């Protein structure tokens, strides 16, 4: 009786051991399957991210190239109504200068320019300093009392977001709004005129610039 009991206990223990090993093997197999699934998922996600990065990079390059082409096209396009004044002198002088056009768009000027990195002045500025800013490739927006509050706000917003530009009132000018670049000028009646944006695109640091890349900061009022 005792011998049979011992034999039964041995058989039960052996079976329990086999069951544990089988269970462990099953758990390991399940873990391996999870690892394989996770690796597949990670590979798919990584592939998607790589494709997205390539697509984004391609789009950015294409967008930059398109903007460059658009700017080149605009730089070569004629803008109706623009006047040019040919070669103008560029001497630095201390005295006031009598300019042949109003507002002036070139000629002798003060050695110190106006700050023109999107600066909006609420008072008239010195011609001689503004002209120096034009020499550096800035666009100078001027307006008289016929400009509406909406015109002034639209132009101010444009200038404030455009480096190498400045704006100031000019009571003596004949046109409501005048856009000035070196040796170049355009008169418009409203800030909504599409030629305003065209002028900025073409002449901010445009081909007319006498000193490309020159500073538009550290100047004076």
Backbone as ProteinMPNN parsed JSONL, in Angstrom:
{"seq_chain_A": "XXXXXXXXXXXXXXXXXXXXXXXXXXXXXXXXXXXXXXXXXXXXXXXXXXXXXXXXXXXXXXXXXXXXXXXXXXXXXXXXXXXXXXXXXXXXXXXXXXXXXXXXXXXXXXXXXXXXXXXXXXXXXXXXXXXXXXXXXXXXXXXXXXXXXXXXXXXXXXXXXXXXXXXXXXXXXXXXXXXXXXXXXXXXXXXXXXXXXXXXXXXXXXXXXXXXXXXXXXXXX", "coords_chain_A": {"N_chain_A": [[0.84, -1.196, 0.0], [1.878, 1.225, 0.857], [3.95, 1.39, -0.956], [2.626, 1.628, -3.399], [1.427, 4.086, -3.053], [3.605, 5.753, -2.927], [4.548, 5.476, -5.499], [2.465, 6.596, -6.959], [2.605, 9.248, -6.108], [5.069, 9.958, -7.166], [4.516, 9.799, -9.901], [2.584, 11.79, -10.126], [4.07, 14.046, -9.422], [5.939, 14.091, -11.448], [4.295, 14.565, -13.65], [3.301, 17.081, -12.99], [5.642, 18.549, -13.181], [6.119, 18.311, -15.894], [3.903, 19.7, -16.839], [4.434, 22.279, -15.88], [6.767, 22.916, -17.302], [5.746, 22.837, -19.866], [3.946, 24.919, -19.721], [5.67, 27.048, -19.241], [7.09, 26.987, -21.624], [5.054, 27.62, -23.373], [4.44, 30.213, -22.534], [6.852, 31.473, -23.149], [6.849, 31.172, -25.914], [4.627, 32.709, -26.556], [5.566, 35.175, -25.749], [7.663, 35.533, -27.523], [6.209, 35.701, -29.878], [4.852, 38.107, -29.418], [7.047, 39.823, -29.349], [7.901, 39.605, -32.006], [5.676, 40.683, -33.333], [5.724, 43.286, -32.282], [8.156, 44.167, -33.327], [7.567, 44.117, -36.037], [5.504, 46.041, -36.146], [6.953, 48.277, -35.245], [8.776, 48.498, -37.328], [7.081, 49.068, -39.462], [5.984, 51.527, -38.607], [8.341, 53.045, -38.479], [9.021, 52.998, -41.171], [6.859, 54.394, -42.268], [7.278, 56.89, -41.071], [9.739, 57.573, -42.191], [9.049, 57.747, -44.896], [7.194, 59.826, -44.704], [8.891, 61.865, -43.832], [10.594, 62.104, -46.016], [8.729, 62.857, -47.95], [7.84, 65.27, -46.842], [10.229, 66.725, -46.813], [10.729, 66.814, -49.552], [8.521, 68.312, -50.374], [9.033, 70.731, -49.057], [11.411, 71.555, -50.312], [10.469, 71.774, -52.949], [8.564, 73.778, -52.553], [10.177, 75.907, -51.718], [11.718, 76.221, -54.014], [9.717, 76.962, -55.803], [8.884, 79.394, -54.709], [11.22, 80.819, -55.052], [11.336, 80.885, -57.843], [8.991, 82.327, -58.321], [9.664, 84.782, -57.197], [11.813, 85.532, -58.808], [10.49, 85.758, -61.236], [8.733, 87.862, -60.614], [10.609, 89.847, -60.152], [11.495, 90.421, -62.647], [9.301, 91.308, -63.957], [7.282, 93.87, -65.423], [5.874, 96.713, -63.801], [2.98, 98.449, -64.076], [2.944, 101.994, -64.334], [5.196, 102.582, -62.838], [7.894, 104.781, -62.301], [11.182, 105.59, -63.348], [14.412, 107.011, -62.648], [16.968, 106.994, -63.659], [20.601, 107.168, -63.479], [21.783, 108.282, -60.364], [23.362, 110.585, -58.129], [25.553, 109.737, -55.326], [26.742, 110.845, -53.103], [27.913, 111.485, -49.751], [26.643, 113.934, -47.662], [26.433, 116.81, -45.476], [24.715, 118.925, -45.445], [21.342, 120.13, -46.201], [19.537, 118.75, -48.947], [18.366, 119.623, -52.168], [16.014, 118.002, -53.867], [15.06, 116.618, -57.066], [12.698, 115.224, -57.292], [9.63, 114.342, -55.607], [8.386, 112.326, -53.14], [11.982, 112.143, -52.515], [14.061, 109.88, -54.372], [16.669, 109.189, -54.533], [20.115, 110.295, -54.898], [22.477, 112.695, -53.573], [23.1, 112.291, -50.04], [22.558, 112.012, -46.456], [25.133, 110.77, -44.27], [24.246, 108.992, -42.409], [21.807, 106.568, -42.175], [18.214, 105.885, -42.078], [16.622, 103.766, -39.676], [15.365, 100.822, -41.011], [14.084, 98.338, -40.908], [11.415, 97.309, -41.207], [10.266, 99.528, -40.029], [7.892, 101.83, -38.841], [7.151, 105.111, -39.012], [5.591, 107.757, -37.302], [5.778, 110.401, -37.789], [6.972, 112.914, -40.127], [10.065, 112.186, -41.79], [13.645, 112.755, -42.182], [14.592, 113.651, -45.408], [17.174, 113.195, -46.416], [18.219, 111.137, -44.887], [16.392, 109.089, -45.306], [16.773, 108.628, -48.025], [19.304, 107.513, -47.961], [18.648, 105.062, -46.809], [17.196, 103.952, -48.899], [19.278, 103.528, -50.655], [20.392, 101.323, -49.507], [18.697, 99.365, -50.254], [16.088, 99.467, -49.338], [12.472, 99.772, -49.294], [10.538, 102.612, -49.266], [7.644, 103.739, -47.917], [5.356, 106.286, -48.393], [2.836, 108.718, -47.488], [0.026, 110.98, -47.799], [-2.409, 113.359, -46.48], [-4.685, 112.434, -47.742], [-4.817, 109.726, -47.603], [-6.6, 107.008, -46.244], [-7.643, 105.881, -42.919], [-7.804, 103.067, -43.051], [-6.137, 102.547, -45.229], [-3.673, 103.365, -44.15], [-3.366, 101.588, -42.002], [-3.276, 99.109, -43.36], [-0.952, 99.428, -44.91], [0.919, 99.884, -42.867], [0.865, 97.416, -41.525], [1.909, 95.822, -43.543], [4.501, 96.875, -43.852], [5.594, 96.484, -41.281], [5.998, 93.778, -41.221], [7.943, 93.343, -43.034], [11.251, 93.181, -43.709], [13.807, 95.568, -44.488], [12.235, 97.796, -45.169], [10.33, 100.835, -44.741], [8.174, 103.375, -43.382], [6.436, 106.477, -43.564], [4.656, 109.559, -42.887], [4.078, 111.973, -45.495], [3.379, 114.944, -46.059], [3.607, 116.763, -48.221], [3.588, 115.439, -50.653], [2.231, 114.717, -53.894], [0.695, 112.502, -54.718], [-1.628, 110.164, -53.226], [-0.584, 107.854, -51.948], [2.768, 106.883, -52.017], [5.212, 104.792, -53.322], [8.536, 104.127, -52.801], [11.712, 103.391, -54.107], [15.251, 103.004, -54.667], [15.939, 105.311, -57.136], [13.46, 104.841, -58.222], [9.896, 104.888, -58.471], [6.46, 104.754, -57.5], [3.137, 105.784, -57.689], [0.09, 105.395, -56.011], [-3.473, 105.173, -55.46], [-4.688, 103.821, -53.428], [-4.209, 101.534, -50.701], [-5.04, 99.027, -51.294], [-4.452, 98.533, -53.885], [-3.197, 96.217, -56.164], [-0.634, 96.547, -57.115], [0.919, 97.422, -55.05], [1.851, 95.228, -53.447], [3.251, 93.977, -55.492], [5.245, 95.832, -55.981], [6.698, 95.779, -53.592], [7.606, 93.111, -53.665], [9.266, 93.167, -55.888], [11.13, 95.25, -55.438], [12.158, 95.381, -52.785], [15.249, 95.007, -51.556], [15.957, 94.738, -54.211], [17.014, 94.625, -57.73], [17.748, 97.228, -58.149], [19.137, 98.046, -55.967], [21.78, 99.744, -54.463], [23.693, 99.134, -52.553], [23.756, 96.167, -51.792], [22.629, 94.142, -49.121], [23.57, 95.842, -47.168], [23.417, 97.379, -43.914], [20.259, 97.911, -42.252], [19.711, 98.725, -39.808], [20.676, 100.33, -36.692], [20.655, 102.92, -37.472], [19.368, 106.266, -37.594], [16.676, 108.419, -36.472]], "CA_chain_A": [[0.0, 0.0, 0.0], [2.781, 2.386, 0.906], [4.714, 1.438, -2.201], [1.747, 2.145, -4.458], [1.213, 5.52, -2.787], [4.827, 6.473, -3.335], [4.61, 5.471, -6.969], [1.483, 7.579, -7.432], [3.136, 10.604, -5.847], [6.133, 10.224, -8.146], [3.892, 10.052, -11.21], [1.944, 13.109, -10.075], [5.101, 15.095, -9.439], [6.518, 14.132, -12.798], [3.315, 15.206, -14.543], [3.276, 18.512, -12.635], [6.841, 19.152, -13.757], [5.902, 18.431, -17.334], [2.92, 20.772, -17.051], [5.103, 23.578, -15.665], [7.646, 23.166, -18.446], [4.899, 23.153, -21.023], [3.396, 26.263, -19.499], [6.783, 27.999, -19.455], [7.357, 27.016, -23.073], [3.939, 28.344, -23.995], [4.607, 31.644, -22.223], [7.984, 31.974, -23.944], [6.408, 31.254, -27.312], [3.743, 33.869, -26.655], [6.412, 36.37, -25.64], [8.384, 35.667, -28.793], [5.246, 36.195, -30.879], [4.645, 39.536, -29.14], [8.248, 40.539, -29.786], [7.9, 39.683, -33.468], [4.645, 41.652, -33.724], [6.203, 44.627, -31.941], [9.192, 44.538, -34.29], [6.893, 44.415, -37.312], [4.831, 47.334, -35.98], [7.98, 49.318, -35.187], [9.333, 48.658, -38.673], [6.08, 49.754, -40.282], [5.933, 52.929, -38.157], [9.577, 53.701, -38.915], [8.917, 53.197, -42.615], [5.912, 55.489, -42.522], [7.928, 58.148, -40.687], [10.767, 57.887, -43.202], [8.337, 58.192, -46.108], [6.632, 61.149, -44.421], [9.995, 62.828, -43.788], [11.036, 62.322, -47.402], [7.683, 63.624, -48.635], [7.877, 66.641, -46.3], [11.44, 67.372, -47.317], [10.532, 67.078, -50.979], [7.564, 69.414, -50.494], [9.708, 71.966, -48.64], [12.332, 71.941, -51.394], [9.663, 72.223, -54.084], [7.947, 75.051, -52.182], [11.228, 76.924, -51.757], [12.068, 76.448, -55.418], [8.625, 77.695, -56.427], [8.949, 80.772, -54.213], [12.363, 81.449, -55.715], [10.932, 81.158, -59.224], [8.001, 83.407, -58.298], [10.362, 86.039, -56.922], [12.576, 85.872, -60.013], [9.513, 86.218, -62.231], [8.275, 89.184, -60.189], [11.723, 90.788, -60.275], [11.669, 90.767, -64.062], [8.024, 91.764, -64.515], [7.027, 95.309, -65.407], [4.745, 97.156, -62.987], [2.438, 99.667, -64.705], [2.977, 103.238, -63.571], [6.479, 102.816, -62.171], [8.81, 105.733, -62.93], [12.583, 105.457, -62.967], [15.092, 108.299, -62.8], [18.322, 106.838, -64.164], [21.72, 107.219, -62.551], [21.711, 109.379, -59.402], [24.589, 110.714, -57.338], [25.493, 109.01, -54.057], [27.701, 111.435, -52.171], [27.474, 111.787, -48.397], [26.713, 115.373, -47.394], [25.878, 117.217, -44.183], [23.692, 119.942, -45.647], [20.094, 119.724, -46.812], [19.635, 118.557, -50.39], [17.158, 119.893, -52.955], [15.837, 116.858, -54.766], [14.188, 116.938, -58.21], [11.431, 114.48, -57.215], [9.024, 114.364, -54.276], [9.561, 112.252, -52.265], [13.205, 111.821, -53.253], [14.368, 108.46, -54.496], [18.093, 109.011, -54.763], [20.911, 111.502, -54.945], [23.321, 112.889, -52.4], [22.324, 112.025, -48.841], [23.28, 112.007, -45.188], [25.957, 109.577, -44.047], [23.523, 108.103, -41.491], [20.52, 106.169, -42.739], [17.106, 105.63, -41.151], [16.315, 102.364, -39.421], [14.403, 100.439, -42.043], [13.761, 96.919, -40.82], [10.003, 97.261, -40.868], [9.982, 100.653, -39.142], [6.79, 102.72, -39.192], [7.302, 106.393, -38.325], [4.321, 108.505, -37.313], [6.101, 111.782, -38.132], [7.859, 112.993, -41.293], [11.476, 111.898, -41.534], [14.573, 113.543, -42.994], [14.798, 113.132, -46.76], [18.555, 112.769, -46.659], [18.438, 109.846, -44.228], [15.547, 108.11, -45.999], [17.43, 108.301, -49.292], [20.39, 106.572, -47.655], [18.016, 103.752, -46.626], [16.901, 103.44, -50.24], [20.554, 103.056, -51.209], [20.63, 100.002, -48.92], [17.735, 98.406, -50.797], [14.79, 99.535, -48.667], [11.315, 100.423, -49.902], [10.025, 103.658, -48.381], [6.237, 104.033, -48.183], [4.936, 107.594, -47.887], [1.417, 108.99, -47.724], [-0.411, 112.307, -47.366], [-3.671, 113.415, -45.75], [-5.78, 111.781, -48.468], [-4.826, 108.306, -47.268], [-7.601, 106.693, -45.231], [-7.136, 105.063, -41.81], [-7.63, 101.685, -43.517], [-4.913, 102.542, -46.036], [-2.513, 103.491, -43.258], [-3.223, 100.332, -41.258], [-2.843, 98.066, -44.29], [0.45, 99.679, -45.251], [1.709, 99.684, -41.65], [0.98, 95.974, -41.31], [2.815, 95.307, -44.563], [5.866, 97.311, -43.547], [6.052, 95.877, -40.025], [6.376, 92.385, -41.454], [8.882, 93.308, -44.159], [12.574, 93.756, -43.494], [14.214, 96.505, -45.537], [11.153, 98.71, -45.549], [9.981, 101.842, -43.747], [6.969, 104.119, -43.756], [6.281, 107.747, -42.851], [3.796, 110.535, -43.576], [4.777, 112.944, -46.351], [2.261, 115.847, -46.387], [3.795, 117.548, -49.441], [3.564, 114.658, -51.889], [1.006, 114.904, -54.663], [-0.103, 111.28, -54.717], [-2.122, 109.715, -51.917], [0.424, 106.915, -51.432], [3.898, 106.765, -52.922], [6.169, 103.731, -53.012], [9.828, 104.633, -53.251], [12.938, 102.604, -54.032], [16.311, 103.806, -55.268], [15.71, 105.734, -58.521], [12.223, 104.185, -58.663], [8.759, 105.433, -57.724], [5.127, 104.401, -57.954], [2.066, 106.464, -56.965], [-1.194, 104.681, -56.052], [-4.54, 105.864, -54.744], [-5.2, 103.009, -52.334], [-3.339, 100.444, -50.265], [-5.559, 97.776, -51.855], [-3.956, 98.378, -55.252], [-2.313, 95.036, -56.201], [0.741, 96.924, -57.439], [1.672, 97.633, -53.803], [2.581, 93.986, -53.172], [4.186, 93.74, -56.589], [6.374, 96.74, -55.788], [7.504, 95.224, -52.496], [8.267, 91.891, -54.118], [10.312, 93.457, -56.875], [12.139, 96.255, -55.098], [12.828, 95.177, -51.501], [16.548, 94.407, -51.887], [15.875, 94.385, -55.619], [18.168, 94.868, -58.596], [18.13, 98.645, -58.108], [19.871, 98.291, -54.719], [23.156, 100.18, -54.684], [24.566, 98.471, -51.589], [23.005, 94.991, -51.35], [23.007, 93.568, -47.839], [23.995, 96.845, -46.187], [22.558, 97.388, -42.723], [19.091, 98.782, -42.15], [19.564, 99.018, -38.381], [21.711, 101.198, -36.119], [20.595, 104.235, -38.092], [18.792, 107.276, -36.735], [15.419, 109.012, -36.895]], "C_chain_A": [[0.87, 1.238, 0.0], [3.56, 2.537, -0.362], [3.895, 2.012, -3.335], [1.527, 3.628, -4.298], [2.416, 6.332, -3.233], [4.923, 6.57, -4.857], [3.658, 6.496, -7.554], [1.979, 8.989, -7.236], [4.219, 10.963, -6.848], [5.542, 10.573, -9.519], [3.237, 11.42, -11.249], [2.959, 14.232, -10.115], [5.729, 15.247, -10.804], [5.585, 14.841, -13.763], [3.24, 16.702, -14.283], [4.479, 19.236, -13.216], [6.705, 19.351, -15.254], [4.936, 19.561, -17.65], [3.564, 22.145, -16.889], [6.008, 23.919, -16.843], [6.856, 23.525, -19.697], [4.334, 24.566, -20.909], [4.454, 27.331, -19.752], [7.083, 28.137, -20.948], [6.278, 27.798, -23.805], [4.058, 29.849, -23.763], [5.751, 32.246, -23.032], [7.603, 32.13, -25.413], [5.509, 32.471, -27.524], [4.55, 35.163, -26.604], [7.179, 36.618, -26.933], [7.467, 36.192, -29.897], [4.981, 37.684, -30.691], [5.836, 40.36, -29.605], [8.279, 40.691, -31.297], [6.877, 40.702, -33.96], [5.112, 43.079, -33.469], [7.266, 45.107, -32.925], [8.583, 44.898, -35.638], [6.223, 45.774, -37.246], [5.841, 48.469, -35.991], [8.571, 49.578, -36.566], [8.371, 49.417, -39.581], [6.013, 51.229, -39.92], [7.168, 53.691, -38.629], [9.536, 53.975, -40.415], [7.999, 54.34, -42.977], [6.55, 56.838, -42.202], [8.984, 58.56, -41.704], [10.113, 58.423, -44.467], [7.775, 59.597, -45.912], [7.723, 62.217, -44.417], [10.484, 63.15, -45.195], [10.021, 63.186, -48.144], [7.686, 65.07, -48.176], [9.079, 67.394, -46.83], [11.315, 67.728, -48.788], [9.602, 68.265, -51.185], [8.219, 70.731, -50.131], [10.629, 72.467, -49.738], [11.551, 72.478, -52.59], [9.034, 73.582, -53.793], [8.969, 76.18, -52.236], [11.621, 77.255, -53.188], [10.99, 77.266, -56.124], [8.646, 79.156, -55.997], [10.102, 81.522, -54.872], [12.021, 81.811, -57.148], [9.947, 82.319, -59.286], [8.67, 84.759, -58.084], [11.168, 86.492, -58.14], [11.653, 86.396, -61.101], [9.04, 87.619, -61.907], [9.363, 90.235, -60.375], [11.912, 91.257, -61.719], [10.396, 91.319, -64.703], [7.906, 93.284, -64.431], [5.801, 95.602, -64.55], [4.211, 98.441, -63.605], [2.503, 100.867, -63.773], [4.283, 103.542, -62.875], [7.331, 103.787, -62.992], [10.231, 105.456, -62.448], [13.32, 106.734, -63.356], [16.562, 108.173, -63.194], [19.38, 106.883, -63.078], [21.608, 108.46, -61.657], [22.974, 109.399, -58.552], [24.417, 110.059, -55.969], [26.479, 109.561, -53.032], [27.088, 111.627, -50.788], [27.694, 113.271, -48.112], [26.088, 115.668, -46.035], [24.724, 118.202, -44.349], [22.414, 119.333, -46.232], [20.262, 119.656, -48.328], [18.292, 118.906, -51.029], [17.022, 118.809, -54.013], [14.865, 117.199, -55.898], [12.85, 116.197, -58.195], [10.943, 114.481, -55.769], [8.097, 113.157, -54.123], [10.809, 111.89, -53.076], [13.457, 110.323, -53.29], [15.843, 108.211, -54.796], [18.786, 110.348, -54.872], [21.797, 111.586, -53.716], [22.474, 112.761, -51.136], [23.214, 112.052, -47.599], [24.044, 110.698, -45.005], [25.269, 108.56, -43.138], [22.138, 107.819, -42.053], [19.436, 106.117, -41.656], [17.002, 104.131, -40.898], [15.18, 101.945, -40.349], [14.162, 98.934, -42.08], [12.308, 96.752, -40.383], [9.581, 98.379, -39.94], [8.862, 101.527, -39.704], [6.918, 103.98, -38.341], [5.987, 107.165, -38.416], [4.515, 109.99, -37.578], [6.981, 111.802, -39.374], [9.317, 112.781, -40.898], [12.347, 112.761, -42.446], [14.77, 112.872, -44.357], [16.166, 112.486, -46.909], [18.863, 111.419, -46.013], [17.602, 108.752, -44.897], [16.188, 107.684, -47.317], [18.574, 107.319, -49.063], [19.823, 105.165, -47.441], [17.657, 103.122, -47.974], [18.159, 102.875, -50.897], [20.851, 101.641, -50.714], [19.609, 98.964, -49.383], [16.384, 98.416, -50.132], [13.721, 100.114, -49.585], [10.746, 101.378, -48.86], [8.599, 103.995, -48.808], [5.895, 105.386, -47.573], [3.473, 107.841, -48.245], [1.092, 110.4, -47.245], [-1.789, 112.216, -46.705], [-4.846, 112.775, -46.468], [-5.851, 110.281, -48.195], [-5.814, 108.05, -46.132], [-6.955, 105.929, -44.066], [-6.917, 103.605, -42.208], [-6.381, 101.552, -44.371], [-3.685, 102.502, -45.128], [-2.293, 102.196, -42.484], [-2.711, 99.217, -42.156], [-1.363, 98.213, -44.626], [1.365, 99.455, -44.044], [1.926, 98.204, -41.386], [1.957, 95.356, -42.302], [4.265, 95.639, -44.226], [6.407, 96.598, -42.316], [6.494, 94.428, -40.194], [7.376, 92.23, -42.599], [10.197, 93.963, -43.787], [12.971, 94.578, -44.715], [13.013, 97.273, -46.088], [10.926, 99.691, -44.412], [8.801, 102.635, -44.27], [6.897, 105.395, -42.937], [5.298, 108.64, -43.592], [4.645, 111.501, -44.386], [3.725, 113.928, -46.867], [2.38, 116.537, -47.736], [3.707, 116.744, -50.736], [2.209, 114.811, -52.584], [0.105, 113.677, -54.621], [-0.531, 110.887, -53.312], [-1.106, 108.822, -51.223], [1.529, 106.799, -52.47], [4.829, 105.673, -52.415], [7.5, 104.109, -53.63], [10.923, 103.588, -53.058], [14.007, 103.444, -54.726], [16.024, 104.04, -56.756], [14.406, 105.191, -59.098], [11.058, 104.662, -57.819], [7.438, 104.998, -58.363], [4.099, 105.106, -57.074], [0.778, 105.666, -57.127], [-2.213, 105.449, -55.214], [-5.025, 105.112, -53.509], [-4.221, 101.904, -51.976], [-3.792, 99.104, -50.818], [-5.121, 97.552, -53.297], [-2.977, 97.207, -55.294], [-0.865, 95.37, -56.527], [1.578, 97.192, -56.194], [2.506, 96.39, -53.485], [3.6, 93.672, -54.253], [5.441, 94.598, -56.42], [7.29, 96.207, -54.685], [8.284, 94.005, -52.969], [9.445, 92.196, -55.032], [11.449, 94.316, -56.324], [12.722, 96.17, -53.693], [14.109, 94.375, -51.765], [16.574, 93.945, -53.346], [17.129, 94.755, -56.4], [18.648, 96.307, -58.556], [19.016, 98.984, -56.908], [21.333, 98.632, -55.006], [24.144, 99.476, -53.756], [23.828, 97.247, -51.028], [23.541, 94.446, -50.019], [23.482, 94.557, -46.793], [22.969, 96.951, -45.067], [21.365, 98.325, -42.869], [18.744, 99.008, -40.68], [20.715, 99.912, -37.942], [21.767, 102.546, -36.827], [20.025, 105.231, -37.09], [17.44, 107.694, -37.301], [15.756, 110.211, -37.771]], "O_chain_A": [[0.634, 2.181, -0.756], [3.817, 3.652, -0.816], [4.401, 2.791, -4.142], [1.447, 4.358, -5.286], [2.298, 7.41, -3.816], [5.319, 7.593, -5.415], [3.988, 7.182, -8.521], [1.794, 9.841, -8.105], [4.298, 12.095, -7.323], [5.992, 11.496, -10.197], [3.309, 12.129, -12.253], [2.739, 15.253, -10.766], [6.014, 16.353, -11.265], [6.029, 15.628, -14.599], [3.131, 17.5, -15.214], [4.376, 20.371, -13.682], [7.098, 20.375, -15.813], [5.129, 20.296, -18.618], [3.282, 23.065, -17.658], [6.021, 25.052, -17.325], [7.245, 24.396, -20.475], [4.262, 25.303, -21.893], [4.194, 28.361, -20.374], [7.299, 29.234, -21.462], [6.561, 28.544, -24.742], [3.814, 30.652, -24.663], [5.652, 33.366, -23.534], [7.989, 33.099, -26.067], [5.613, 33.17, -28.532], [4.258, 36.121, -27.321], [7.326, 37.756, -27.379], [7.87, 37.002, -30.731], [4.894, 38.435, -31.662], [5.679, 41.439, -30.175], [8.63, 41.749, -31.82], [7.15, 41.484, -34.871], [4.932, 43.966, -34.304], [7.292, 46.275, -33.312], [9.012, 45.844, -36.298], [6.349, 46.577, -38.171], [5.637, 49.49, -36.648], [8.835, 50.723, -36.934], [8.773, 50.282, -40.358], [5.989, 52.089, -40.801], [7.073, 54.82, -39.111], [9.955, 55.037, -40.876], [8.295, 55.147, -43.858], [6.394, 57.804, -42.948], [9.112, 59.737, -42.04], [10.558, 59.418, -45.039], [7.855, 60.446, -46.8], [7.528, 63.322, -44.922], [10.754, 64.304, -45.527], [10.383, 64.114, -48.867], [7.555, 65.99, -48.984], [8.974, 68.548, -47.243], [11.736, 68.801, -49.219], [9.841, 69.116, -52.042], [8.003, 71.74, -50.802], [10.633, 73.654, -50.062], [11.915, 73.499, -53.174], [8.972, 74.44, -54.673], [8.679, 77.269, -52.731], [11.832, 78.417, -53.534], [11.291, 78.144, -56.933], [8.45, 80.053, -56.817], [9.983, 82.7, -55.206], [12.36, 82.894, -57.623], [10.033, 83.179, -60.163], [8.298, 85.754, -58.706], [11.205, 87.678, -58.465], [11.982, 87.353, -61.802], [8.948, 88.471, -62.79], [9.072, 91.382, -60.716], [12.424, 92.348, -61.971], [10.412, 91.747, -65.857], [8.377, 93.9, -63.476], [4.823, 94.855, -64.562], [4.934, 99.436, -63.653], [2.168, 100.779, -62.592], [4.469, 104.648, -62.369], [7.471, 103.64, -64.207], [10.45, 105.127, -61.282], [12.91, 107.447, -64.272], [17.319, 109.137, -63.078], [19.09, 106.662, -61.902], [21.364, 109.561, -62.149], [23.576, 108.358, -58.29], [23.296, 109.85, -55.504], [26.989, 108.82, -52.191], [25.894, 111.898, -50.662], [28.792, 113.794, -48.298], [25.31, 114.87, -45.512], [23.855, 118.296, -43.482], [22.402, 118.191, -46.691], [21.036, 120.415, -48.912], [17.23, 118.545, -50.52], [17.829, 118.721, -54.938], [13.943, 117.991, -55.7], [11.964, 116.504, -58.993], [11.732, 114.604, -54.832], [7.143, 112.993, -54.884], [10.701, 111.388, -54.195], [13.111, 109.596, -52.359], [16.211, 107.133, -55.263], [18.146, 111.398, -54.932], [21.855, 110.652, -52.916], [21.284, 113.076, -51.144], [24.44, 112.108, -47.685], [23.647, 109.654, -45.523], [25.664, 107.395, -43.101], [21.389, 108.744, -42.369], [19.719, 106.287, -40.47], [17.261, 103.323, -41.789], [14.164, 102.631, -40.456], [14.051, 98.336, -43.151], [12.009, 96.15, -39.353], [8.651, 98.217, -39.15], [8.877, 101.912, -40.874], [6.809, 103.932, -37.116], [5.355, 107.217, -39.471], [3.551, 110.755, -37.593], [7.669, 110.821, -39.655], [9.738, 113.155, -39.804], [11.849, 113.414, -43.363], [15.076, 111.683, -44.44], [16.302, 111.388, -47.45], [19.672, 110.648, -46.53], [18.058, 107.617, -45.036], [16.147, 106.508, -47.68], [18.792, 106.408, -49.862], [20.445, 104.182, -47.845], [17.797, 101.914, -48.163], [18.105, 101.869, -51.605], [21.485, 100.854, -51.416], [19.653, 97.812, -48.95], [15.597, 97.488, -50.321], [14.021, 100.847, -50.527], [10.504, 100.995, -47.715], [8.371, 104.476, -49.918], [6.115, 105.611, -46.383], [2.942, 107.248, -49.184], [1.789, 110.952, -46.393], [-2.271, 111.123, -46.409], [-5.904, 112.587, -45.866], [-6.848, 109.639, -48.526], [-5.85, 108.806, -45.161], [-5.856, 105.393, -44.206], [-5.96, 102.974, -41.759], [-5.648, 100.57, -44.26], [-2.777, 101.696, -45.329], [-1.154, 101.754, -42.328], [-1.817, 98.464, -41.768], [-0.617, 97.234, -44.624], [2.456, 98.902, -44.183], [3.036, 97.781, -41.062], [2.739, 94.474, -41.948], [5.144, 94.781, -44.308], [7.556, 96.154, -42.311], [7.278, 93.916, -39.394], [7.624, 91.121, -43.073], [10.25, 95.174, -43.573], [12.524, 94.313, -45.831], [12.814, 97.379, -47.298], [11.281, 99.421, -43.264], [8.47, 102.574, -45.454], [7.252, 105.404, -41.759], [5.123, 108.493, -44.801], [5.778, 111.811, -44.02], [3.231, 113.773, -47.983], [1.363, 116.869, -48.345], [3.749, 117.328, -51.819], [1.181, 115.008, -51.936], [-1.113, 113.803, -54.503], [0.125, 111.236, -52.331], [-0.805, 109.013, -50.045], [1.26, 106.636, -53.661], [5.186, 105.635, -51.238], [7.588, 104.378, -54.828], [11.045, 102.983, -51.993], [13.698, 104.483, -55.308], [15.885, 103.093, -57.53], [14.258, 105.089, -60.315], [11.188, 104.828, -56.606], [7.317, 104.891, -59.583], [4.18, 105.035, -55.848], [0.41, 105.299, -58.242], [-1.852, 106.268, -54.37], [-5.69, 105.685, -52.646], [-3.494, 101.4, -52.832], [-3.023, 98.142, -50.818], [-5.389, 96.495, -53.87], [-2.011, 97.199, -54.53], [0.034, 94.575, -56.252], [2.807, 97.193, -56.262], [3.716, 96.484, -53.278], [4.684, 93.163, -53.967], [6.556, 94.146, -56.682], [8.512, 96.191, -54.836], [9.48, 93.883, -52.704], [10.491, 91.553, -54.951], [12.605, 94.13, -56.704], [13.717, 96.842, -53.424], [14.051, 93.208, -52.15], [17.137, 92.899, -53.67], [18.152, 95.139, -55.834], [19.8, 96.594, -58.882], [19.579, 100.076, -56.837], [22.029, 97.897, -55.707], [25.296, 99.248, -54.127], [23.329, 97.292, -49.904], [24.75, 94.312, -49.828], [23.767, 94.174, -45.658], [21.792, 96.647, -45.26], [21.443, 99.374, -43.509], [17.635, 99.425, -40.347], [21.616, 100.212, -38.725], [22.788, 103.233, -36.793], [20.181, 105.061, -35.881], [17.097, 107.376, -38.44], [14.854, 110.891, -38.26]]}, "name": "protein", "num_of_chains": 1, "seq": "XXXXXXXXXXXXXXXXXXXXXXXXXXXXXXXXXXXXXXXXXXXXXXXXXXXXXXXXXXXXXXXXXXXXXXXXXXXXXXXXXXXXXXXXXXXXXXXXXXXXXXXXXXXXXXXXXXXXXXXXXXXXXXXXXXXXXXXXXXXXXXXXXXXXXXXXXXXXXXXXXXXXXXXXXXXXXXXXXXXXXXXXXXXXXXXXXXXXXXXXXXXXXXXXXXXXXXXXXXXXX"}
